[in-house]
Amino acid sequence: MEKQKNAVGRRKEAVTRVFLTRGGGKITVNNKDYKQYFSLGYLQNQLEAPLKTIEGIDKFDIKINATGGGIKGQAEAAKLGIARALIEVDAEYRPALKAAGYLTRNSKSVERKKFGHKKARRSFQFSKR
């Protein structure tokens, strides 16, 4: 692999563009170290999960541009983006990543608010008198 591979990950309103190059395992999100950007441990694990599956935690440098949504949505979008980029590098990673469930786009998002309701399904309080 000479040039970088890229992929897009999405979750809720979050969109991440992932750029993968061969390297020493440096991961940056919006020009910050991923441990600084995602301060919570379980979100850091989300980013590392696809790399741990293929035992490539220190084989690739990853640059991520994350926009929209919240911090958790961005972490899960980055996980999908990393998994997709790894398949572009080597198609033999696909069975392991698919078995772990990292290639499935989580399509759940917030239901829209309806008129005449307080929220999506919650109605205003009913007063009999």
Coordinates of C-alpha atoms in Angstrom, one line a residue:
M1 CA 0.0 0.0 0.0
E2 CA 1.7 3.2 -1.2
K3 CA -1.0 5.8 -0.8
Q4 CA -3.6 6.4 1.8
K5 CA -7.0 4.7 1.8
N6 CA -10.1 6.6 2.9
A7 CA -13.7 5.7 4.0
V8 CA -16.8 7.3 5.5
G9 CA -18.5 6.2 8.7
R10 CA -21.9 7.5 9.8
R11 CA -24.0 7.1 13.0
K12 CA -27.0 9.2 14.1
E13 CA -26.1 12.8 12.9
A14 CA -22.3 12.2 13.0
V15 CA -20.2 11.8 9.9
T16 CA -16.5 10.8 10.0
R17 CA -14.0 10.7 7.2
V18 CA -11.2 8.2 7.9
F19 CA -7.8 8.3 6.2
L20 CA -5.6 5.3 6.7
T21 CA -1.9 5.0 5.9
R22 CA 0.8 2.5 6.9
G23 CA 2.6 3.7 10.1
G24 CA 3.2 3.3 13.8
G25 CA -0.3 3.4 15.2
K26 CA -0.9 7.1 15.6
I27 CA -4.6 8.0 15.6
T28 CA -5.7 11.7 15.4
V29 CA -9.2 13.0 15.4
N30 CA -9.7 16.6 14.2
N31 CA -5.9 17.2 14.6
K32 CA -6.0 16.0 18.3
D33 CA -4.8 12.7 19.7
Y34 CA -7.8 10.4 20.0
K35 CA -7.2 9.9 23.7
Q36 CA -7.5 13.6 24.2
Y37 CA -10.6 14.0 21.9
F38 CA -12.4 10.9 23.2
S39 CA -11.6 11.3 26.9
L40 CA -13.9 8.4 28.0
G41 CA -12.2 5.0 28.0
Y42 CA -15.1 3.1 26.3
L43 CA -15.1 5.5 23.4
Q44 CA -11.4 5.0 22.9
N45 CA -12.0 1.2 22.8
Q46 CA -14.6 1.8 20.1
L47 CA -11.9 3.3 17.8
E48 CA -9.4 0.5 18.7
A49 CA -11.9 -2.4 18.3
P50 CA -11.5 -3.0 14.5
L51 CA -7.7 -2.7 14.8
K52 CA -7.6 -5.1 17.7
T53 CA -9.7 -7.6 15.7
I54 CA -7.1 -7.8 12.9
E55 CA -4.1 -7.3 15.2
G56 CA -3.1 -4.1 13.5
I57 CA -3.1 -1.6 16.4
D58 CA 0.4 -0.5 15.6
K59 CA 0.5 -1.0 11.8
F60 CA -1.6 2.0 10.6
D61 CA -1.7 5.7 11.1
I62 CA -5.2 7.0 11.1
K63 CA -6.5 10.6 10.6
I64 CA -10.2 11.2 11.3
N65 CA -12.3 14.3 10.5
A66 CA -15.4 14.1 12.6
T67 CA -18.4 16.4 12.2
G68 CA -21.9 16.6 13.5
G69 CA -23.7 14.7 16.3
G70 CA -22.3 14.0 19.7
I71 CA -19.1 12.5 21.0
K72 CA -20.6 8.9 21.2
G73 CA -22.1 9.1 17.7
Q74 CA -18.7 10.3 16.3
A75 CA -16.9 7.4 18.0
E76 CA -19.2 4.8 16.6
A77 CA -19.1 6.5 13.2
A78 CA -15.3 6.4 13.3
K79 CA -15.4 2.7 14.2
L80 CA -17.4 2.0 11.0
G81 CA -15.1 4.2 9.0
I82 CA -11.9 2.5 10.2
A83 CA -13.4 -1.0 9.5
R84 CA -14.4 0.1 5.9
A85 CA -10.9 1.6 5.3
L86 CA -9.2 -1.6 6.5
I87 CA -11.2 -3.7 4.0
E88 CA -9.9 -1.3 1.2
V89 CA -6.3 -2.1 2.4
D90 CA -6.8 -5.8 2.5
A91 CA -10.0 -7.7 1.6
E92 CA -8.9 -10.7 3.7
Y93 CA -9.8 -8.6 6.9
R94 CA -13.5 -8.7 5.9
P95 CA -14.6 -12.0 7.4
A96 CA -13.1 -11.1 10.9
L97 CA -14.6 -7.6 10.9
K98 CA -17.9 -8.8 9.6
A99 CA -18.1 -11.5 12.3
A100 CA -17.4 -8.9 15.0
G101 CA -20.2 -6.7 13.5
Y102 CA -18.0 -3.7 12.6
L103 CA -19.3 -3.4 9.1
T104 CA -23.0 -2.9 9.9
R105 CA -24.2 0.7 9.8
N106 CA -26.3 1.3 12.9
S107 CA -29.3 3.1 11.3
K108 CA -31.1 4.1 14.5
S109 CA -31.6 7.8 14.8
V110 CA -33.9 10.2 16.6
E111 CA -37.6 10.1 15.5
R112 CA -38.9 13.4 14.4
K113 CA -41.3 15.5 16.5
K114 CA -45.0 15.5 15.4
F115 CA -47.3 18.5 15.6
G116 CA -49.8 18.4 18.4
H117 CA -47.3 16.5 20.5
K118 CA -44.7 17.6 23.0
K119 CA -42.0 15.3 21.6
A120 CA -42.0 12.5 19.0
R121 CA -44.7 10.4 20.8
R122 CA -45.3 12.2 24.1
S123 CA -48.5 14.1 24.1
F124 CA -49.3 17.2 26.2
Q125 CA -50.8 16.5 29.6
F126 CA -54.6 15.8 29.4
S127 CA -56.8 17.7 31.8
K128 CA -60.3 16.4 32.2
R129 CA -61.5 19.5 34.1

